[in-house]
Amino acid sequence: FGTTSVGSTTVNTSWTAVSGAIRYWLYVNDNLVQKQTTTTYQFTGLQILTTFKLSGQVEYANNKLSSLKDIIVTTTAPTP
């Protein structure tokens, strides 16, 4: 789980597909924002020049969840 680009209000993330996963859960500062099956996600609506904890978690077919994988990112200043 990592960033591919960081902007003033968005962060693009991607990760390697996990064998046995049925869905990926995504969080901003421990708040669930998305459940999906694809391996990329754009976090949007973030505040400018603010540090966030972004997290990903795997849901397996047996309803078990993996531990969270966290990254800390700071959004950038807007481009003039």
mmCIF file of N, CA, C and O in Angstrom:
data_model
loop_
_atom_site.group_PDB
_atom_site.id
_atom_site.type_symbol
_atom_site.label_atom_id
_atom_site.label_comp_id
_atom_site.label_asym_id
_atom_site.label_seq_id
_atom_site.Cartn_x
_atom_site.Cartn_y
_atom_site.Cartn_z
ATOM 1 N N PHE A 1 0.859 -1.169 0.000
ATOM 2 C CA PHE A 1 0.000 0.000 0.000
ATOM 3 C C PHE A 1 0.895 1.218 0.000
ATOM 4 O O PHE A 1 1.710 1.392 0.916
ATOM 5 N N GLY A 2 0.798 2.052 -1.027
ATOM 6 C CA GLY A 2 1.638 3.235 -1.101
ATOM 7 C C GLY A 2 1.053 4.282 -2.018
ATOM 8 O O GLY A 2 0.063 4.042 -2.713
ATOM 9 N N THR A 3 1.683 5.446 -2.017
ATOM 10 C CA THR A 3 1.197 6.548 -2.841
ATOM 11 C C THR A 3 1.837 6.505 -4.224
ATOM 12 O O THR A 3 2.978 6.089 -4.383
ATOM 13 N N THR A 4 1.071 6.934 -5.208
ATOM 14 C CA THR A 4 1.612 7.113 -6.552
ATOM 15 C C THR A 4 1.731 8.588 -6.884
ATOM 16 O O THR A 4 2.534 8.967 -7.720
ATOM 17 N N SER A 5 0.923 9.424 -6.243
ATOM 18 C CA SER A 5 1.051 10.877 -6.378
ATOM 19 C C SER A 5 0.286 11.562 -5.249
ATOM 20 O O SER A 5 -0.684 11.026 -4.723
ATOM 21 N N VAL A 6 0.780 12.751 -4.890
ATOM 22 C CA VAL A 6 0.156 13.543 -3.826
ATOM 23 C C VAL A 6 -0.086 14.936 -4.374
ATOM 24 O O VAL A 6 0.818 15.564 -4.928
ATOM 25 N N GLY A 7 -1.317 15.422 -4.230
ATOM 26 C CA GLY A 7 -1.668 16.762 -4.670
ATOM 27 C C GLY A 7 -2.129 17.604 -3.495
ATOM 28 O O GLY A 7 -1.960 17.234 -2.335
ATOM 29 N N SER A 8 -2.747 18.739 -3.804
ATOM 30 C CA SER A 8 -3.187 19.644 -2.741
ATOM 31 C C SER A 8 -4.437 19.137 -2.021
ATOM 32 O O SER A 8 -4.616 19.404 -0.835
ATOM 33 N N THR A 9 -5.296 18.394 -2.726
ATOM 34 C CA THR A 9 -6.517 17.866 -2.093
ATOM 35 C C THR A 9 -6.752 16.395 -2.400
ATOM 36 O O THR A 9 -7.796 15.852 -2.045
ATOM 37 N N THR A 10 -5.813 15.750 -3.092
ATOM 38 C CA THR A 10 -5.967 14.347 -3.459
ATOM 39 C C THR A 10 -4.672 13.571 -3.214
ATOM 40 O O THR A 10 -3.582 14.136 -3.257
ATOM 41 N N VAL A 11 -4.834 12.279 -2.965
ATOM 42 C CA VAL A 11 -3.696 11.358 -2.886
ATOM 43 C C VAL A 11 -4.087 10.098 -3.651
ATOM 44 O O VAL A 11 -5.134 9.502 -3.377
ATOM 45 N N ASN A 12 -3.267 9.728 -4.610
ATOM 46 C CA ASN A 12 -3.483 8.495 -5.363
ATOM 47 C C ASN A 12 -2.669 7.378 -4.731
ATOM 48 O O ASN A 12 -1.490 7.567 -4.423
ATOM 49 N N THR A 13 -3.315 6.226 -4.545
ATOM 50 C CA THR A 13 -2.653 5.087 -3.932
ATOM 51 C C THR A 13 -2.831 3.851 -4.811
ATOM 52 O O THR A 13 -3.756 3.774 -5.624
ATOM 53 N N SER A 14 -1.922 2.899 -4.608
ATOM 54 C CA SER A 14 -2.054 1.608 -5.280
ATOM 55 C C SER A 14 -1.387 0.548 -4.419
ATOM 56 O O SER A 14 -0.606 0.865 -3.520
ATOM 57 N N TRP A 15 -1.706 -0.705 -4.710
ATOM 58 C CA TRP A 15 -1.153 -1.819 -3.963
ATOM 59 C C TRP A 15 -1.238 -3.066 -4.821
ATOM 60 O O TRP A 15 -1.945 -3.112 -5.818
ATOM 61 N N THR A 16 -0.493 -4.079 -4.421
ATOM 62 C CA THR A 16 -0.479 -5.359 -5.118
ATOM 63 C C THR A 16 -1.690 -6.178 -4.689
ATOM 64 O O THR A 16 -2.031 -6.212 -3.506
ATOM 65 N N ALA A 17 -2.327 -6.816 -5.653
ATOM 66 C CA ALA A 17 -3.472 -7.676 -5.336
ATOM 67 C C ALA A 17 -3.052 -8.769 -4.355
ATOM 68 O O ALA A 17 -1.939 -9.287 -4.423
ATOM 69 N N VAL A 18 -3.947 -9.077 -3.440
ATOM 70 C CA VAL A 18 -3.690 -10.083 -2.408
ATOM 71 C C VAL A 18 -4.490 -11.339 -2.738
ATOM 72 O O VAL A 18 -5.704 -11.273 -2.962
ATOM 73 N N SER A 19 -3.821 -12.476 -2.759
ATOM 74 C CA SER A 19 -4.488 -13.749 -3.029
ATOM 75 C C SER A 19 -5.554 -14.021 -1.964
ATOM 76 O O SER A 19 -5.292 -13.886 -0.774
ATOM 77 N N GLY A 20 -6.753 -14.367 -2.392
ATOM 78 C CA GLY A 20 -7.840 -14.668 -1.466
ATOM 79 C C GLY A 20 -8.653 -13.464 -1.033
ATOM 80 O O GLY A 20 -9.652 -13.602 -0.340
ATOM 81 N N ALA A 21 -8.232 -12.265 -1.458
ATOM 82 C CA ALA A 21 -8.976 -11.055 -1.075
ATOM 83 C C ALA A 21 -10.265 -10.959 -1.874
ATOM 84 O O ALA A 21 -10.289 -11.258 -3.070
ATOM 85 N N ILE A 22 -11.331 -10.538 -1.205
ATOM 86 C CA ILE A 22 -12.574 -10.272 -1.938
ATOM 87 C C ILE A 22 -12.858 -8.776 -2.020
ATOM 88 O O ILE A 22 -13.623 -8.336 -2.867
ATOM 89 N N ARG A 23 -12.205 -8.010 -1.139
ATOM 90 C CA ARG A 23 -12.443 -6.562 -1.131
ATOM 91 C C ARG A 23 -11.322 -5.897 -0.345
ATOM 92 O O ARG A 23 -10.711 -6.497 0.538
ATOM 93 N N TYR A 24 -11.087 -4.628 -0.671
ATOM 94 C CA TYR A 24 -10.115 -3.809 0.057
ATOM 95 C C TYR A 24 -10.856 -2.668 0.740
ATOM 96 O O TYR A 24 -11.719 -2.035 0.132
ATOM 97 N N TRP A 25 -10.532 -2.439 1.991
ATOM 98 C CA TRP A 25 -11.136 -1.369 2.776
ATOM 99 C C TRP A 25 -10.117 -0.243 2.889
ATOM 100 O O TRP A 25 -8.944 -0.486 3.171
ATOM 101 N N LEU A 26 -10.571 0.999 2.724
ATOM 102 C CA LEU A 26 -9.680 2.158 2.745
ATOM 103 C C LEU A 26 -10.166 3.183 3.760
ATOM 104 O O LEU A 26 -11.373 3.433 3.870
ATOM 105 N N TYR A 27 -9.213 3.759 4.478
ATOM 106 C CA TYR A 27 -9.527 4.659 5.592
ATOM 107 C C TYR A 27 -8.717 5.952 5.488
ATOM 108 O O TYR A 27 -7.590 5.948 5.013
ATOM 109 N N VAL A 28 -9.311 7.030 5.986
ATOM 110 C CA VAL A 28 -8.603 8.292 6.222
ATOM 111 C C VAL A 28 -8.710 8.578 7.715
ATOM 112 O O VAL A 28 -9.825 8.666 8.246
ATOM 113 N N ASN A 29 -7.567 8.690 8.371
ATOM 114 C CA ASN A 29 -7.544 8.951 9.825
ATOM 115 C C ASN A 29 -8.493 8.020 10.580
ATOM 116 O O ASN A 29 -9.279 8.449 11.420
ATOM 117 N N ASP A 30 -8.429 6.735 10.247
ATOM 118 C CA ASP A 30 -9.214 5.669 10.899
ATOM 119 C C ASP A 30 -10.701 5.687 10.573
ATOM 120 O O ASP A 30 -11.476 4.944 11.188
ATOM 121 N N ASN A 31 -11.133 6.504 9.626
ATOM 122 C CA ASN A 31 -12.536 6.531 9.205
ATOM 123 C C ASN A 31 -12.669 5.815 7.864
ATOM 124 O O ASN A 31 -12.022 6.207 6.882
ATOM 125 N N LEU A 32 -13.504 4.788 7.807
ATOM 126 C CA LEU A 32 -13.712 4.037 6.574
ATOM 127 C C LEU A 32 -14.321 4.943 5.514
ATOM 128 O O LEU A 32 -15.344 5.597 5.758
ATOM 129 N N VAL A 33 -13.697 4.988 4.325
ATOM 130 C CA VAL A 33 -14.205 5.831 3.246
ATOM 131 C C VAL A 33 -14.575 5.046 1.994
ATOM 132 O O VAL A 33 -15.306 5.548 1.147
ATOM 133 N N GLN A 34 -14.077 3.790 1.877
ATOM 134 C CA GLN A 34 -14.347 3.043 0.652
ATOM 135 C C GLN A 34 -14.101 1.559 0.867
ATOM 136 O O GLN A 34 -13.178 1.170 1.568
ATOM 137 N N LYS A 35 -14.962 0.738 0.231
ATOM 138 C CA LYS A 35 -14.730 -0.699 0.093
ATOM 139 C C LYS A 35 -14.781 -0.983 -1.404
ATOM 140 O O LYS A 35 -15.722 -0.560 -2.073
ATOM 141 N N GLN A 36 -13.760 -1.683 -1.927
ATOM 142 C CA GLN A 36 -13.712 -1.907 -3.365
ATOM 143 C C GLN A 36 -12.908 -3.152 -3.696
ATOM 144 O O GLN A 36 -12.224 -3.702 -2.836
ATOM 145 N N THR A 37 -12.971 -3.557 -4.979
ATOM 146 C CA THR A 37 -12.254 -4.748 -5.426
ATOM 147 C C THR A 37 -11.009 -4.419 -6.238
ATOM 148 O O THR A 37 -10.190 -5.303 -6.474
ATOM 149 N N THR A 38 -10.837 -3.183 -6.668
ATOM 150 C CA THR A 38 -9.685 -2.805 -7.481
ATOM 151 C C THR A 38 -8.499 -2.411 -6.603
ATOM 152 O O THR A 38 -8.652 -2.191 -5.401
ATOM 153 N N THR A 39 -7.319 -2.300 -7.207
ATOM 154 C CA THR A 39 -6.086 -2.076 -6.441
ATOM 155 C C THR A 39 -5.506 -0.673 -6.606
ATOM 156 O O THR A 39 -4.310 -0.463 -6.410
ATOM 157 N N THR A 40 -6.353 0.276 -6.953
ATOM 158 C CA THR A 40 -5.956 1.687 -6.941
ATOM 159 C C THR A 40 -7.107 2.492 -6.349
ATOM 160 O O THR A 40 -8.273 2.095 -6.458
ATOM 161 N N TYR A 41 -6.772 3.603 -5.723
ATOM 162 C CA TYR A 41 -7.817 4.467 -5.170
ATOM 163 C C TYR A 41 -7.293 5.891 -5.072
ATOM 164 O O TYR A 41 -6.134 6.107 -4.727
ATOM 165 N N GLN A 42 -8.164 6.850 -5.389
ATOM 166 C CA GLN A 42 -7.831 8.259 -5.225
ATOM 167 C C GLN A 42 -8.616 8.813 -4.033
ATOM 168 O O GLN A 42 -9.851 8.886 -4.066
ATOM 169 N N PHE A 43 -7.887 9.154 -2.976
ATOM 170 C CA PHE A 43 -8.495 9.847 -1.842
ATOM 171 C C PHE A 43 -8.707 11.286 -2.264
ATOM 172 O O PHE A 43 -7.773 11.942 -2.746
ATOM 173 N N THR A 44 -9.922 11.806 -2.115
ATOM 174 C CA THR A 44 -10.244 13.158 -2.569
ATOM 175 C C THR A 44 -10.833 13.979 -1.432
ATOM 176 O O THR A 44 -11.192 13.445 -0.384
ATOM 177 N N GLY A 45 -10.943 15.286 -1.663
ATOM 178 C CA GLY A 45 -11.557 16.170 -0.680
ATOM 179 C C GLY A 45 -10.706 16.393 0.548
ATOM 180 O O GLY A 45 -11.218 16.776 1.602
ATOM 181 N N LEU A 46 -9.400 16.178 0.431
ATOM 182 C CA LEU A 46 -8.500 16.366 1.566
ATOM 183 C C LEU A 46 -8.147 17.840 1.719
ATOM 184 O O LEU A 46 -8.221 18.605 0.760
ATOM 185 N N GLN A 47 -7.763 18.230 2.907
ATOM 186 C CA GLN A 47 -7.394 19.622 3.155
ATOM 187 C C GLN A 47 -5.972 19.888 2.666
ATOM 188 O O GLN A 47 -5.094 19.028 2.765
ATOM 189 N N ILE A 48 -5.760 21.093 2.177
ATOM 190 C CA ILE A 48 -4.453 21.530 1.677
ATOM 191 C C ILE A 48 -3.451 21.597 2.832
ATOM 192 O O ILE A 48 -3.799 22.014 3.941
ATOM 193 N N LEU A 49 -2.208 21.187 2.556
ATOM 194 C CA LEU A 49 -1.091 21.264 3.513
ATOM 195 C C LEU A 49 -1.440 20.647 4.871
ATOM 196 O O LEU A 49 -1.172 21.207 5.927
ATOM 197 N N THR A 50 -2.033 19.473 4.810
ATOM 198 C CA THR A 50 -2.447 18.762 6.023
ATOM 199 C C THR A 50 -1.894 17.338 5.976
ATOM 200 O O THR A 50 -1.824 16.726 4.909
ATOM 201 N N THR A 51 -1.512 16.824 7.128
ATOM 202 C CA THR A 51 -1.000 15.454 7.218
ATOM 203 C C THR A 51 -2.141 14.505 7.558
ATOM 204 O O THR A 51 -2.944 14.783 8.452
ATOM 205 N N PHE A 52 -2.198 13.407 6.833
ATOM 206 C CA PHE A 52 -3.248 12.399 7.003
ATOM 207 C C PHE A 52 -2.632 11.022 7.177
ATOM 208 O O PHE A 52 -1.576 10.729 6.625
ATOM 209 N N LYS A 53 -3.341 10.174 7.917
ATOM 210 C CA LYS A 53 -3.010 8.752 7.959
ATOM 211 C C LYS A 53 -3.979 8.048 7.021
ATOM 212 O O LYS A 53 -5.199 8.085 7.231
ATOM 213 N N LEU A 54 -3.446 7.445 5.973
ATOM 214 C CA LEU A 54 -4.247 6.665 5.037
ATOM 215 C C LEU A 54 -3.957 5.199 5.301
ATOM 216 O O LEU A 54 -2.811 4.807 5.500
ATOM 217 N N SER A 55 -5.006 4.381 5.294
ATOM 218 C CA SER A 55 -4.845 2.971 5.633
ATOM 219 C C SER A 55 -5.595 2.092 4.659
ATOM 220 O O SER A 55 -6.620 2.483 4.103
ATOM 221 N N GLY A 56 -5.067 0.889 4.476
ATOM 222 C CA GLY A 56 -5.718 -0.129 3.670
ATOM 223 C C GLY A 56 -5.801 -1.424 4.451
ATOM 224 O O GLY A 56 -4.949 -1.715 5.297
ATOM 225 N N GLN A 57 -6.838 -2.199 4.163
ATOM 226 C CA GLN A 57 -7.080 -3.456 4.862
ATOM 227 C C GLN A 57 -7.710 -4.432 3.874
ATOM 228 O O GLN A 57 -8.482 -4.026 3.002
ATOM 229 N N VAL A 58 -7.400 -5.705 4.021
ATOM 230 C CA VAL A 58 -7.926 -6.738 3.127
ATOM 231 C C VAL A 58 -9.066 -7.480 3.814
ATOM 232 O O VAL A 58 -8.955 -7.877 4.975
ATOM 233 N N GLU A 59 -10.155 -7.676 3.073
ATOM 234 C CA GLU A 59 -11.254 -8.531 3.532
ATOM 235 C C GLU A 59 -11.169 -9.848 2.770
ATOM 236 O O GLU A 59 -11.087 -9.856 1.535
ATOM 237 N N TYR A 60 -11.182 -10.955 3.498
ATOM 238 C CA TYR A 60 -11.118 -12.284 2.898
ATOM 239 C C TYR A 60 -12.502 -12.928 2.862
ATOM 240 O O TYR A 60 -13.416 -12.485 3.564
ATOM 241 N N ALA A 61 -12.626 -13.992 2.085
ATOM 242 C CA ALA A 61 -13.919 -14.657 1.900
ATOM 243 C C ALA A 61 -14.514 -15.184 3.194
ATOM 244 O O ALA A 61 -15.725 -15.294 3.321
ATOM 245 N N ASN A 62 -13.688 -15.503 4.175
ATOM 246 C CA ASN A 62 -14.202 -16.031 5.446
ATOM 247 C C ASN A 62 -14.575 -14.903 6.413
ATOM 248 O O ASN A 62 -14.695 -15.134 7.607
ATOM 249 N N ASN A 63 -14.754 -13.693 5.897
ATOM 250 C CA ASN A 63 -15.126 -12.494 6.664
ATOM 251 C C ASN A 63 -14.038 -12.031 7.622
ATOM 252 O O ASN A 63 -14.311 -11.246 8.527
ATOM 253 N N LYS A 64 -12.831 -12.514 7.445
ATOM 254 C CA LYS A 64 -11.714 -12.046 8.272
ATOM 255 C C LYS A 64 -11.066 -10.848 7.610
ATOM 256 O O LYS A 64 -11.061 -10.713 6.385
ATOM 257 N N LEU A 65 -10.526 -9.959 8.447
ATOM 258 C CA LEU A 65 -9.840 -8.771 7.959
ATOM 259 C C LEU A 65 -8.365 -8.847 8.327
ATOM 260 O O LEU A 65 -8.006 -9.314 9.411
ATOM 261 N N SER A 66 -7.532 -8.356 7.427
ATOM 262 C CA SER A 66 -6.100 -8.283 7.709
ATOM 263 C C SER A 66 -5.831 -7.135 8.674
ATOM 264 O O SER A 66 -6.719 -6.316 8.962
ATOM 265 N N SER A 67 -4.611 -7.049 9.140
ATOM 266 C CA SER A 67 -4.221 -5.864 9.908
ATOM 267 C C SER A 67 -4.147 -4.676 8.947
ATOM 268 O O SER A 67 -4.015 -4.850 7.729
ATOM 269 N N LEU A 68 -4.251 -3.487 9.486
ATOM 270 C CA LEU A 68 -4.187 -2.278 8.673
ATOM 271 C C LEU A 68 -2.761 -2.004 8.227
ATOM 272 O O LEU A 68 -1.810 -2.234 8.975
ATOM 273 N N LYS A 69 -2.617 -1.505 7.008
ATOM 274 C CA LYS A 69 -1.339 -1.005 6.490
ATOM 275 C C LYS A 69 -1.491 0.506 6.373
ATOM 276 O O LYS A 69 -2.382 0.990 5.678
ATOM 277 N N ASP A 70 -0.658 1.242 7.073
ATOM 278 C CA ASP A 70 -0.785 2.701 7.149
ATOM 279 C C ASP A 70 0.332 3.406 6.396
ATOM 280 O O ASP A 70 1.464 2.926 6.352
ATOM 281 N N ILE A 71 -0.009 4.552 5.838
ATOM 282 C CA ILE A 71 0.986 5.488 5.322
ATOM 283 C C ILE A 71 0.603 6.875 5.824
ATOM 284 O O ILE A 71 -0.579 7.171 6.028
ATOM 285 N N ILE A 72 1.594 7.694 6.049
ATOM 286 C CA ILE A 72 1.367 9.080 6.467
ATOM 287 C C ILE A 72 1.758 9.976 5.294
ATOM 288 O O ILE A 72 2.866 9.858 4.759
ATOM 289 N N VAL A 73 0.837 10.835 4.880
ATOM 290 C CA VAL A 73 1.109 11.747 3.769
ATOM 291 C C VAL A 73 0.684 13.155 4.132
ATOM 292 O O VAL A 73 -0.249 13.347 4.929
ATOM 293 N N THR A 74 1.335 14.126 3.527
ATOM 294 C CA THR A 74 0.970 15.530 3.692
ATOM 295 C C THR A 74 0.613 16.077 2.319
ATOM 296 O O THR A 74 1.428 15.961 1.375
ATOM 297 N N THR A 75 -0.570 16.648 2.211
ATOM 298 C CA THR A 75 -0.965 17.241 0.943
ATOM 299 C C THR A 75 -0.108 18.476 0.660
ATOM 300 O O THR A 75 0.488 19.068 1.557
ATOM 301 N N THR A 76 -0.078 18.844 -0.600
ATOM 302 C CA THR A 76 0.782 19.930 -1.051
ATOM 303 C C THR A 76 0.040 21.260 -1.112
ATOM 304 O O THR A 76 -1.187 21.310 -0.959
ATOM 305 N N ALA A 77 0.776 22.316 -1.375
ATOM 306 C CA ALA A 77 0.165 23.619 -1.646
ATOM 307 C C ALA A 77 -0.407 23.575 -3.063
ATOM 308 O O ALA A 77 0.137 22.887 -3.932
ATOM 309 N N PRO A 78 -1.474 24.319 -3.308
ATOM 310 C CA PRO A 78 -2.034 24.335 -4.654
ATOM 311 C C PRO A 78 -1.046 24.975 -5.634
ATOM 312 O O PRO A 78 -0.280 25.870 -5.261
ATOM 313 N N THR A 79 -1.070 24.503 -6.856
ATOM 314 C CA THR A 79 -0.238 25.089 -7.892
ATOM 315 C C THR A 79 -0.837 26.425 -8.320
ATOM 316 O O THR A 79 -2.031 26.498 -8.589
ATOM 317 N N PRO A 80 -0.010 27.480 -8.336
ATOM 318 C CA PRO A 80 -0.560 28.808 -8.705
ATOM 319 C C PRO A 80 -1.033 28.859 -10.137
ATOM 320 O O PRO A 80 -0.633 28.130 -10.964
#
